[in-house]
């Protein structure tokens, strides 16, 4: 009887996973509350510090989508029509991924970028995660905490992933966990999954980026001198 019960549980889980296909997750990306006291003090004598305050204060929430199948995913920030009068830089938009496309399959993760003036396809580095036993509920999913430690920076990336959605995808270049990332803390920004459509009827087939020269992350880093990225 015990073996039959286990078999039923396994089959039930298998069927549940099989039904999850052509998924679209919508994230809201928000800037954390930032203490600007020290920067404001510097702004009294520094124009650069004053500009930094303006950037933080002018930041607005943005949305992005992660679309995935069993084998591949694609992530993009949702483009919104801008008023010609509004030409301010939105830091949240930048850290959400800006106009880049992030494509992932079981072999590699590719980010498109035109920051150098030409379209490039950058093969991102693999993430190294430390899995913890800490959990919390996000929507209907039980999520586990994982930490990506960065030895070259003063910050860590914190991800909350859902094993019930056993696919190694997430926002931006953050992937490689045993479940979809539903919440992410990256520098001064938080990515929240506010909508999970497990069977998106309007799902458009994913296309792997093919435009532009394909280079390694290390080569891209040399070309851009690590501008805005870790």
mmCIF file of C-alpha atoms in Angstrom:
data_model
loop_
_atom_site.group_PDB
_atom_site.id
_atom_site.type_symbol
_atom_site.label_atom_id
_atom_site.label_comp_id
_atom_site.label_asym_id
_atom_site.label_seq_id
_atom_site.Cartn_x
_atom_site.Cartn_y
_atom_site.Cartn_z
ATOM 1 C CA UNK A 1 0.000 0.000 0.000
ATOM 2 C CA UNK A 2 2.873 2.367 0.827
ATOM 3 C CA UNK A 3 4.481 1.723 -2.576
ATOM 4 C CA UNK A 4 1.174 2.416 -4.362
ATOM 5 C CA UNK A 5 0.783 5.707 -2.469
ATOM 6 C CA UNK A 6 4.303 6.792 -3.433
ATOM 7 C CA UNK A 7 3.652 5.851 -7.067
ATOM 8 C CA UNK A 8 0.443 7.903 -7.110
ATOM 9 C CA UNK A 9 2.284 10.902 -5.673
ATOM 10 C CA UNK A 10 5.032 10.598 -8.298
ATOM 11 C CA UNK A 11 2.521 10.279 -11.140
ATOM 12 C CA UNK A 12 0.505 13.224 -9.819
ATOM 13 C CA UNK A 13 3.624 15.396 -9.727
ATOM 14 C CA UNK A 14 4.648 14.249 -13.223
ATOM 15 C CA UNK A 15 1.244 15.134 -14.650
ATOM 16 C CA UNK A 16 1.342 18.508 -12.923
ATOM 17 C CA UNK A 17 4.733 19.304 -14.459
ATOM 18 C CA UNK A 18 3.608 18.120 -17.889
ATOM 19 C CA UNK A 19 0.707 20.569 -17.830
ATOM 20 C CA UNK A 20 3.093 23.447 -17.191
ATOM 21 C CA UNK A 21 4.116 24.616 -20.623
ATOM 22 C CA UNK A 22 4.261 27.910 -22.524
ATOM 23 C CA UNK A 23 4.527 29.833 -19.257
ATOM 24 C CA UNK A 24 4.651 33.609 -18.914
ATOM 25 C CA UNK A 25 5.720 35.240 -15.666
ATOM 26 C CA UNK A 26 5.321 38.980 -15.230
ATOM 27 C CA UNK A 27 7.663 40.718 -12.792
ATOM 28 C CA UNK A 28 7.429 44.144 -11.223
ATOM 29 C CA UNK A 29 10.851 45.611 -10.552
ATOM 30 C CA UNK A 30 11.076 48.135 -7.733
ATOM 31 C CA UNK A 31 13.858 50.204 -6.265
ATOM 32 C CA UNK A 32 14.450 49.500 -2.574
ATOM 33 C CA UNK A 33 14.063 52.291 -0.062
ATOM 34 C CA UNK A 34 17.479 53.919 -0.035
ATOM 35 C CA UNK A 35 18.962 56.047 2.743
ATOM 36 C CA UNK A 36 20.268 59.101 0.890
ATOM 37 C CA UNK A 37 21.551 60.921 3.978
ATOM 38 C CA UNK A 38 25.253 60.495 3.224
ATOM 39 C CA UNK A 39 24.820 61.214 -0.485
ATOM 40 C CA UNK A 40 22.824 64.372 0.262
ATOM 41 C CA UNK A 41 25.620 65.547 2.506
ATOM 42 C CA UNK A 42 28.126 65.040 -0.319
ATOM 43 C CA UNK A 43 25.730 66.733 -2.746
ATOM 44 C CA UNK A 44 26.332 70.042 -0.960
ATOM 45 C CA UNK A 45 29.760 70.181 -2.581
ATOM 46 C CA UNK A 46 29.524 67.593 -5.352
ATOM 47 C CA UNK A 47 27.523 67.922 -8.568
ATOM 48 C CA UNK A 48 28.019 64.192 -9.206
ATOM 49 C CA UNK A 49 26.392 63.304 -5.880
ATOM 50 C CA UNK A 50 23.485 65.639 -6.667
ATOM 51 C CA UNK A 51 22.948 63.934 -10.017
ATOM 52 C CA UNK A 52 22.978 60.553 -8.272
ATOM 53 C CA UNK A 53 20.221 61.743 -5.920
ATOM 54 C CA UNK A 54 18.139 62.849 -8.920
ATOM 55 C CA UNK A 55 18.616 59.421 -10.512
ATOM 56 C CA UNK A 56 17.425 57.628 -7.388
ATOM 57 C CA UNK A 57 14.494 59.973 -6.820
ATOM 58 C CA UNK A 58 13.331 59.820 -10.460
ATOM 59 C CA UNK A 59 13.357 56.008 -10.614
ATOM 60 C CA UNK A 60 9.994 54.415 -11.479
ATOM 61 C CA UNK A 61 8.786 50.821 -11.241
ATOM 62 C CA UNK A 62 8.932 48.778 -14.437
ATOM 63 C CA UNK A 63 7.586 45.419 -15.568
ATOM 64 C CA UNK A 64 9.284 42.557 -17.386
ATOM 65 C CA UNK A 65 8.307 39.119 -18.636
ATOM 66 C CA UNK A 66 9.972 35.749 -18.474
ATOM 67 C CA UNK A 67 8.548 33.368 -21.056
ATOM 68 C CA UNK A 68 9.623 29.749 -20.989
ATOM 69 C CA UNK A 69 8.965 26.222 -22.148
ATOM 70 C CA UNK A 70 10.490 23.036 -20.828
ATOM 71 C CA UNK A 71 13.704 23.690 -22.753
ATOM 72 C CA UNK A 72 14.274 27.435 -23.131
ATOM 73 C CA UNK A 73 13.369 30.869 -21.829
ATOM 74 C CA UNK A 74 13.472 34.499 -22.876
ATOM 75 C CA UNK A 75 13.361 37.600 -20.663
ATOM 76 C CA UNK A 76 12.582 41.185 -21.670
ATOM 77 C CA UNK A 77 11.594 44.419 -19.978
ATOM 78 C CA UNK A 78 8.167 45.521 -21.190
ATOM 79 C CA UNK A 79 8.498 48.583 -23.387
ATOM 80 C CA UNK A 80 6.218 51.497 -22.617
ATOM 81 C CA UNK A 81 5.480 54.501 -24.780
ATOM 82 C CA UNK A 82 7.325 57.518 -23.479
ATOM 83 C CA UNK A 83 6.275 61.105 -23.644
ATOM 84 C CA UNK A 84 8.799 63.072 -25.699
ATOM 85 C CA UNK A 85 9.040 65.504 -22.809
ATOM 86 C CA UNK A 86 10.123 62.690 -20.486
ATOM 87 C CA UNK A 87 13.751 62.006 -21.245
ATOM 88 C CA UNK A 88 14.951 61.253 -17.723
ATOM 89 C CA UNK A 89 17.084 58.203 -17.040
ATOM 90 C CA UNK A 90 15.208 55.540 -15.100
ATOM 91 C CA UNK A 91 17.721 53.491 -13.094
ATOM 92 C CA UNK A 92 15.111 50.830 -12.385
ATOM 93 C CA UNK A 93 14.629 50.288 -16.113
ATOM 94 C CA UNK A 94 18.380 49.910 -16.524
ATOM 95 C CA UNK A 95 18.806 47.360 -13.738
ATOM 96 C CA UNK A 96 15.690 45.470 -14.806
ATOM 97 C CA UNK A 97 17.525 44.713 -18.054
ATOM 98 C CA UNK A 98 16.751 47.785 -20.214
ATOM 99 C CA UNK A 99 16.352 46.900 -23.905
ATOM 100 C CA UNK A 100 18.516 43.786 -23.713
ATOM 101 C CA UNK A 101 17.158 40.317 -24.398
ATOM 102 C CA UNK A 102 18.177 37.411 -22.169
ATOM 103 C CA UNK A 103 17.851 33.984 -23.757
ATOM 104 C CA UNK A 104 18.554 30.717 -21.960
ATOM 105 C CA UNK A 105 18.490 27.060 -22.885
ATOM 106 C CA UNK A 106 20.100 23.983 -21.335
ATOM 107 C CA UNK A 107 23.484 24.828 -22.868
ATOM 108 C CA UNK A 108 24.014 28.561 -22.386
ATOM 109 C CA UNK A 109 22.579 31.940 -21.499
ATOM 110 C CA UNK A 110 22.930 34.736 -24.040
ATOM 111 C CA UNK A 111 22.401 38.447 -23.465
ATOM 112 C CA UNK A 112 22.060 40.821 -26.387
ATOM 113 C CA UNK A 113 23.581 44.268 -26.029
ATOM 114 C CA UNK A 114 24.134 47.293 -28.255
ATOM 115 C CA UNK A 115 25.843 49.487 -25.661
ATOM 116 C CA UNK A 116 29.001 49.591 -27.801
ATOM 117 C CA UNK A 117 27.064 50.788 -30.831
ATOM 118 C CA UNK A 118 26.906 47.365 -32.453
ATOM 119 C CA UNK A 119 24.667 44.421 -31.648
ATOM 120 C CA UNK A 120 26.485 41.740 -29.665
ATOM 121 C CA UNK A 121 25.469 38.380 -28.223
ATOM 122 C CA UNK A 122 27.252 37.884 -24.916
ATOM 123 C CA UNK A 123 27.528 34.384 -23.454
ATOM 124 C CA UNK A 124 26.980 34.993 -19.751
ATOM 125 C CA UNK A 125 28.897 33.360 -16.911
ATOM 126 C CA UNK A 126 27.311 30.506 -14.998
ATOM 127 C CA UNK A 127 25.795 31.398 -11.648
ATOM 128 C CA UNK A 128 27.140 29.702 -8.531
ATOM 129 C CA UNK A 129 24.406 29.466 -5.912
ATOM 130 C CA UNK A 130 24.411 28.563 -2.233
ATOM 131 C CA UNK A 131 21.103 26.834 -1.447
ATOM 132 C CA UNK A 132 19.516 27.334 1.976
ATOM 133 C CA UNK A 133 16.633 25.701 3.842
ATOM 134 C CA UNK A 134 14.876 29.032 4.428
ATOM 135 C CA UNK A 135 11.416 29.131 2.855
ATOM 136 C CA UNK A 136 8.502 31.466 2.292
ATOM 137 C CA UNK A 137 5.266 31.437 0.315
ATOM 138 C CA UNK A 138 5.033 33.515 -2.850
ATOM 139 C CA UNK A 139 1.521 33.293 -4.205
ATOM 140 C CA UNK A 140 0.603 29.604 -4.228
ATOM 141 C CA UNK A 141 4.209 28.420 -4.379
ATOM 142 C CA UNK A 142 6.547 27.401 -1.568
ATOM 143 C CA UNK A 143 9.889 29.006 -2.366
ATOM 144 C CA UNK A 144 13.412 28.409 -1.109
ATOM 145 C CA UNK A 145 16.139 30.984 -0.645
ATOM 146 C CA UNK A 146 19.382 30.822 -2.625
ATOM 147 C CA UNK A 147 22.333 33.207 -2.520
ATOM 148 C CA UNK A 148 24.718 33.970 -5.352
ATOM 149 C CA UNK A 149 27.933 35.168 -3.770
ATOM 150 C CA UNK A 150 30.143 37.537 -5.692
ATOM 151 C CA UNK A 151 33.733 37.581 -4.473
ATOM 152 C CA UNK A 152 34.520 40.740 -6.474
ATOM 153 C CA UNK A 153 31.663 42.878 -5.136
ATOM 154 C CA UNK A 154 30.215 43.916 -1.792
ATOM 155 C CA UNK A 155 26.747 42.583 -2.578
ATOM 156 C CA UNK A 156 25.114 39.186 -2.976
ATOM 157 C CA UNK A 157 22.163 38.295 -5.190
ATOM 158 C CA UNK A 158 19.293 36.685 -3.275
ATOM 159 C CA UNK A 159 16.790 34.527 -5.135
ATOM 160 C CA UNK A 160 13.606 32.774 -4.061
ATOM 161 C CA UNK A 161 12.853 29.808 -6.326
ATOM 162 C CA UNK A 162 9.885 27.438 -6.589
ATOM 163 C CA UNK A 163 10.725 23.692 -6.880
ATOM 164 C CA UNK A 164 7.090 23.119 -7.905
ATOM 165 C CA UNK A 165 8.106 24.752 -11.191
ATOM 166 C CA UNK A 166 11.261 22.676 -11.769
ATOM 167 C CA UNK A 167 12.805 24.718 -14.554
ATOM 168 C CA UNK A 168 16.205 26.481 -14.207
ATOM 169 C CA UNK A 169 15.110 29.924 -15.399
ATOM 170 C CA UNK A 170 14.796 33.396 -13.907
ATOM 171 C CA UNK A 171 14.952 37.132 -14.668
ATOM 172 C CA UNK A 172 17.945 38.654 -16.431
ATOM 173 C CA UNK A 173 21.016 36.416 -16.306
ATOM 174 C CA UNK A 174 20.013 34.795 -13.025
ATOM 175 C CA UNK A 175 19.271 31.134 -13.615
ATOM 176 C CA UNK A 176 20.569 27.651 -12.840
ATOM 177 C CA UNK A 177 18.439 26.914 -9.767
ATOM 178 C CA UNK A 178 16.217 23.820 -9.322
ATOM 179 C CA UNK A 179 13.103 25.910 -9.813
ATOM 180 C CA UNK A 180 11.804 29.120 -11.356
ATOM 181 C CA UNK A 181 12.894 32.318 -9.567
ATOM 182 C CA UNK A 182 9.812 34.191 -8.365
ATOM 183 C CA UNK A 183 11.586 36.884 -6.369
ATOM 184 C CA UNK A 184 15.060 38.353 -6.691
ATOM 185 C CA UNK A 185 17.105 40.945 -4.810
ATOM 186 C CA UNK A 186 19.809 42.483 -6.984
ATOM 187 C CA UNK A 187 21.780 45.487 -5.679
ATOM 188 C CA UNK A 188 19.144 48.135 -4.805
ATOM 189 C CA UNK A 189 16.334 46.445 -6.741
ATOM 190 C CA UNK A 190 13.732 43.755 -6.104
ATOM 191 C CA UNK A 191 12.019 41.655 -8.774
ATOM 192 C CA UNK A 192 8.539 40.415 -7.770
ATOM 193 C CA UNK A 193 6.570 37.875 -9.787
ATOM 194 C CA UNK A 194 3.082 39.387 -9.724
ATOM 195 C CA UNK A 195 1.523 37.092 -12.325
ATOM 196 C CA UNK A 196 2.203 33.464 -13.281
ATOM 197 C CA UNK A 197 0.353 32.183 -16.350
ATOM 198 C CA UNK A 198 1.101 28.445 -16.471
ATOM 199 C CA UNK A 199 -0.515 27.908 -19.856
ATOM 200 C CA UNK A 200 -0.375 31.160 -21.778
ATOM 201 C CA UNK A 201 -2.816 30.849 -24.681
ATOM 202 C CA UNK A 202 -1.206 33.864 -26.395
ATOM 203 C CA UNK A 203 2.312 32.471 -26.050
ATOM 204 C CA UNK A 204 4.565 33.386 -28.983
ATOM 205 C CA UNK A 205 7.231 30.798 -29.908
ATOM 206 C CA UNK A 206 10.627 31.692 -28.453
ATOM 207 C CA UNK A 207 13.321 32.682 -30.930
ATOM 208 C CA UNK A 208 16.982 32.398 -30.014
ATOM 209 C CA UNK A 209 18.829 35.677 -30.757
ATOM 210 C CA UNK A 210 20.904 35.347 -33.919
ATOM 211 C CA UNK A 211 21.843 38.954 -34.742
ATOM 212 C CA UNK A 212 25.296 40.256 -33.897
ATOM 213 C CA UNK A 213 28.715 38.890 -33.089
ATOM 214 C CA UNK A 214 28.792 36.197 -30.411
ATOM 215 C CA UNK A 215 31.445 36.816 -27.746
ATOM 216 C CA UNK A 216 32.304 35.667 -24.236
ATOM 217 C CA UNK A 217 31.470 37.711 -21.157
ATOM 218 C CA UNK A 218 35.190 38.304 -20.584
ATOM 219 C CA UNK A 219 35.612 39.773 -24.092
ATOM 220 C CA UNK A 220 32.558 41.975 -23.657
ATOM 221 C CA UNK A 221 33.897 43.162 -20.312
ATOM 222 C CA UNK A 222 37.141 44.284 -21.970
ATOM 223 C CA UNK A 223 35.280 46.178 -24.682
ATOM 224 C CA UNK A 224 33.030 48.067 -22.278
ATOM 225 C CA UNK A 225 35.461 48.362 -19.371
ATOM 226 C CA UNK A 226 32.845 46.782 -17.098
ATOM 227 C CA UNK A 227 30.476 49.742 -17.498
ATOM 228 C CA UNK A 228 27.416 49.406 -15.187
ATOM 229 C CA UNK A 229 27.965 45.659 -14.692
ATOM 230 C CA UNK A 230 29.720 43.508 -12.127
#
